[in-house]
Amino acid sequence: PGDSTPVDSDPVVEDTGEEEEEEAAPMEIEGEAECEPLVPEACMLPWPSDRYLKRKTSNRTGYRIDYDPDAAWMNVYGTAVDVETFDRHDGYSPSSQILTLFAEPADLADAAFWDSIDRSLEDDHPTVLLDMTTGERLPHWVENDARATDPDETVLFIRPVTRLDQNRKYAVAIRPLNGLSGDPLESSPAFIALRDDIETDNSKLESRRSSYETMFTALERAEVERSTLLQAWWFKTASDENTRGPFIAMRADSMEWL
């Protein structure tokens, strides 16, 4: 009785001939958790960088220095430096020299040196030091560490000509460079992930992504193209109250005793 037509309980799915795209797995970023992953060859480089800044809204700059004790460097006696002493600072010294590292020393034949500083302000200069508030490019010169004895550990210095402003964000950008071997220097996987908007498995790096988008925007406004960057990062300088306040207080105390 009734309709005896068999019922197919499994509906037919049309084969379109197109393969479903699998969601890409996050890029794996190797390295120790306490280190800055932008330069895998050295734990705390580039320096100074946002990696060791921590939000602290009660500070004038909105940040404080937050070095990881496991990343601490050794002094000349082989003792790890007590990094907790830096926690009181609300940013990096405006007199800081800027350091980074590549797999080999960079060929800086086309970069500004101490006798050609104006070159650093030209549009095509390989390094850019940018005030992220004003958009101004700052004069500087670039050199490899003359004291280095190991090519794998030759620090690249970017030296600002004048003291940086207090309580200010700065971006450092490095365009493509060759090594002294003639081979192009390579970006680290961590920087490629930030530059090219690739998700990673590194939660600390991911927490910095928004600030790097802000940095890339500031650089592009200064006509520094994001897609061509070899390396870039940002940092914030300390307030005058933080860097000079203790000395002013000491002077005032001394004057009371005179």
Coordinates of C-alpha atoms in Angstrom, one line a residue:
P1 CA 0.0 0.0 0.0
G2 CA 1.1 3.6 -0.6
D3 CA 4.2 4.7 -2.6
S4 CA 6.8 2.0 -2.7
T5 CA 9.4 4.1 -4.4
P6 CA 12.7 3.6 -2.5
V7 CA 14.0 6.6 -0.6
D8 CA 17.8 7.4 -0.7
S9 CA 18.7 8.7 2.8
D10 CA 22.1 9.9 1.5
P11 CA 21.6 13.0 -0.7
V12 CA 23.9 13.2 -3.7
V13 CA 26.6 15.8 -3.5
E14 CA 27.4 17.2 -6.9
D15 CA 31.1 16.8 -7.9
T16 CA 32.2 20.2 -9.2
G17 CA 35.7 19.0 -9.9
E18 CA 37.1 21.6 -7.5
E19 CA 39.2 20.5 -4.5
E20 CA 38.4 22.0 -1.2
E21 CA 41.2 24.3 0.0
E22 CA 42.7 23.1 3.3
E23 CA 43.3 25.8 5.9
A24 CA 47.0 26.6 6.1
A25 CA 48.7 25.6 9.3
P26 CA 50.3 28.6 11.2
M27 CA 53.9 29.2 10.4
E28 CA 56.2 27.6 12.9
I29 CA 58.6 30.1 14.5
E30 CA 61.6 28.4 16.1
G31 CA 63.6 29.7 19.0
E32 CA 63.5 30.2 22.7
A33 CA 60.4 31.9 24.2
E34 CA 62.5 34.5 26.1
C35 CA 64.2 35.7 22.9
E36 CA 63.3 38.3 20.2
P37 CA 62.5 36.1 17.1
L38 CA 63.2 38.8 14.5
V39 CA 66.9 37.9 14.6
P40 CA 67.2 34.2 15.3
E41 CA 71.0 34.4 15.4
A42 CA 71.0 36.5 18.6
C43 CA 68.6 36.3 21.5
M44 CA 68.1 40.0 22.2
L45 CA 68.6 41.6 18.8
P46 CA 67.5 43.8 17.2
W47 CA 67.8 46.3 20.0
P48 CA 66.1 48.3 21.2
S49 CA 62.8 46.8 20.2
D50 CA 59.2 46.5 21.3
R51 CA 59.8 42.8 22.3
Y52 CA 61.0 43.9 25.7
L53 CA 58.4 46.6 26.4
K54 CA 55.4 45.9 28.6
R55 CA 52.3 47.9 28.9
K56 CA 52.1 50.0 32.1
T57 CA 49.5 52.7 31.9
S58 CA 50.6 54.5 35.1
N59 CA 53.9 55.4 33.4
R60 CA 54.2 58.5 31.3
T61 CA 55.1 56.5 28.2
G62 CA 52.5 53.8 28.8
Y63 CA 55.3 51.2 28.9
R64 CA 58.1 49.8 31.1
I65 CA 61.2 47.8 30.2
D66 CA 60.6 44.1 30.7
Y67 CA 63.7 42.1 30.0
D68 CA 63.3 38.3 30.5
P69 CA 65.9 37.0 33.0
D70 CA 66.4 33.9 30.8
A71 CA 67.6 36.2 28.0
A72 CA 70.1 38.1 30.1
W73 CA 73.5 38.7 28.7
M74 CA 76.8 37.9 30.4
N75 CA 79.2 40.5 31.7
V76 CA 83.0 40.2 31.1
Y77 CA 83.2 37.9 34.2
G78 CA 80.7 35.4 32.8
T79 CA 77.9 36.4 35.2
A80 CA 74.4 37.0 33.9
V81 CA 73.3 40.7 34.3
D82 CA 70.5 41.3 36.8
V83 CA 67.9 42.6 34.3
E84 CA 65.3 43.5 37.0
T85 CA 67.2 46.7 37.6
F86 CA 65.9 48.0 34.3
D87 CA 62.2 47.5 35.2
R88 CA 62.0 51.0 36.5
H89 CA 62.6 52.5 33.1
D90 CA 59.5 53.5 31.1
G91 CA 61.3 53.1 27.7
Y92 CA 64.7 53.0 26.1
S93 CA 67.4 55.7 26.5
P94 CA 67.0 58.4 23.8
S95 CA 70.8 58.1 23.4
S96 CA 70.6 54.4 22.4
Q97 CA 72.6 53.1 19.6
I98 CA 70.6 50.7 17.4
L99 CA 71.9 47.2 16.8
T100 CA 70.9 44.2 14.6
L101 CA 72.5 41.2 13.0
F102 CA 72.4 39.1 9.9
A103 CA 73.9 35.8 8.9
E104 CA 77.0 37.6 7.6
P105 CA 78.3 41.2 7.6
A106 CA 76.3 43.5 5.3
D107 CA 77.8 45.2 2.3
L108 CA 77.4 48.9 3.3
A109 CA 79.1 50.5 0.3
D110 CA 75.9 52.4 -0.6
A111 CA 75.1 53.4 3.0
A112 CA 75.8 56.6 4.9
F113 CA 78.9 56.7 6.9
W114 CA 80.1 59.3 9.4
D115 CA 81.5 61.4 6.6
S116 CA 78.4 61.1 4.3
I117 CA 75.5 61.4 6.8
D118 CA 73.2 63.3 4.4
R119 CA 73.0 60.1 2.3
S120 CA 70.8 58.6 5.1
L121 CA 68.0 61.1 4.3
E122 CA 67.8 60.2 0.6
D123 CA 64.8 58.4 -0.6
D124 CA 66.6 55.2 -1.7
H125 CA 68.9 54.9 1.3
P126 CA 69.1 51.2 2.5
T127 CA 68.3 52.1 6.1
V128 CA 65.5 54.4 7.5
L129 CA 65.1 55.7 11.0
L130 CA 61.6 57.2 11.3
D131 CA 59.9 59.3 13.9
M132 CA 56.5 57.6 13.9
T133 CA 54.8 60.7 15.3
T134 CA 56.0 63.3 12.9
G135 CA 56.9 61.0 9.9
E136 CA 60.3 62.6 9.8
R137 CA 63.4 60.7 8.7
L138 CA 66.3 61.1 11.0
P139 CA 69.9 61.4 10.0
H140 CA 72.2 58.5 11.0
W141 CA 75.1 56.5 9.8
V142 CA 75.6 52.8 9.5
E143 CA 78.6 50.5 10.1
N144 CA 79.5 46.9 10.8
D145 CA 81.2 46.3 14.2
A146 CA 84.9 46.9 13.5
R147 CA 85.8 44.8 16.6
A148 CA 84.0 41.7 15.4
T149 CA 86.2 38.6 15.0
D150 CA 83.5 36.2 13.7
P151 CA 81.5 37.0 10.5
D152 CA 78.5 35.2 12.0
E153 CA 78.5 37.6 15.0
T154 CA 79.2 40.9 13.3
V155 CA 76.7 43.4 14.6
L156 CA 75.3 46.1 12.3
F157 CA 75.1 49.5 14.0
I158 CA 72.7 52.3 13.1
R159 CA 73.9 55.4 14.8
P160 CA 71.6 58.4 15.2
V161 CA 73.4 61.7 14.8
T162 CA 71.5 63.4 17.6
R163 CA 69.8 62.3 20.8
L164 CA 66.3 61.0 20.1
D165 CA 63.2 62.7 21.5
Q166 CA 61.9 61.5 24.8
N167 CA 58.6 59.5 25.0
R168 CA 58.5 58.9 21.3
K169 CA 58.0 55.9 19.0
Y170 CA 60.6 55.2 16.3
A171 CA 60.6 52.7 13.5
V172 CA 63.8 51.2 12.1
A173 CA 63.6 49.8 8.5
I174 CA 66.3 48.0 6.5
R175 CA 65.8 47.6 2.8
P176 CA 67.4 44.7 0.7
L177 CA 71.2 44.4 1.3
N178 CA 73.8 42.0 0.1
G179 CA 76.3 40.4 2.4
L180 CA 80.0 40.9 1.9
S181 CA 79.9 37.5 0.0
G182 CA 77.7 39.2 -2.6
D183 CA 74.7 37.0 -1.7
P184 CA 71.5 38.8 -0.7
L185 CA 70.8 38.9 3.0
E186 CA 67.6 37.1 4.1
S187 CA 64.7 38.1 6.3
S188 CA 63.9 35.9 9.3
P189 CA 60.8 33.8 9.3
A190 CA 59.3 35.9 12.1
F191 CA 59.7 39.1 10.2
I192 CA 58.4 37.5 7.0
A193 CA 55.3 36.5 8.9
L194 CA 54.7 40.0 10.2
R195 CA 55.5 41.7 6.9
D196 CA 53.5 39.3 4.7
D197 CA 50.6 38.9 7.2
I198 CA 51.1 35.2 7.8
E199 CA 49.8 33.6 10.9
T200 CA 52.3 31.9 13.2
D201 CA 52.3 29.6 16.2
N202 CA 54.2 32.1 18.3
S203 CA 51.7 33.8 20.7
K204 CA 54.1 36.5 21.7
L205 CA 54.8 37.4 18.1
E206 CA 51.1 37.4 17.3
S207 CA 50.4 39.8 20.2
R208 CA 52.8 42.3 18.5
R209 CA 51.1 42.1 15.1
S210 CA 48.8 45.1 15.6
S211 CA 51.6 47.4 16.6
Y212 CA 53.6 46.3 13.5
E213 CA 50.6 47.1 11.3
T214 CA 50.8 50.6 12.7
M215 CA 54.6 50.7 12.1
F216 CA 54.2 49.5 8.5
T217 CA 51.5 52.2 7.9
A218 CA 53.9 54.9 9.2
L219 CA 56.7 53.6 7.0
E220 CA 54.5 53.5 3.9
R221 CA 53.4 57.1 4.5
A222 CA 57.1 57.9 4.4
E223 CA 57.3 56.1 1.0
V224 CA 59.1 53.0 2.5
E225 CA 57.4 50.1 0.8
R226 CA 56.5 47.3 3.1
S227 CA 56.8 44.4 0.7
T228 CA 60.5 45.1 0.0
L229 CA 61.7 45.3 3.6
L230 CA 64.5 43.1 4.8
Q231 CA 64.0 43.8 8.4
A232 CA 62.0 46.4 10.5
W233 CA 61.0 47.0 14.0
W234 CA 60.0 49.7 16.4
F235 CA 60.8 50.9 19.9
K236 CA 59.8 53.7 22.3
T237 CA 62.1 56.1 24.2
A238 CA 61.9 56.8 27.9
S239 CA 60.5 60.0 29.3
D240 CA 62.7 62.8 30.6
E241 CA 61.2 62.3 34.0
N242 CA 62.5 58.8 34.0
T243 CA 66.0 59.4 32.5
R244 CA 66.8 62.7 34.2
G245 CA 64.4 62.8 37.2
P246 CA 66.7 61.0 39.7
F247 CA 69.7 63.3 38.8
I248 CA 67.5 66.4 39.2
A249 CA 66.3 65.1 42.6
M250 CA 69.9 64.5 43.6
R251 CA 70.9 68.0 42.6
A252 CA 68.1 69.5 44.5
D253 CA 68.9 67.5 47.6
S254 CA 72.6 68.6 47.3
M255 CA 71.6 72.2 47.0
E256 CA 69.7 72.0 50.3
W257 CA 72.9 70.9 52.1
L258 CA 75.0 73.8 50.7

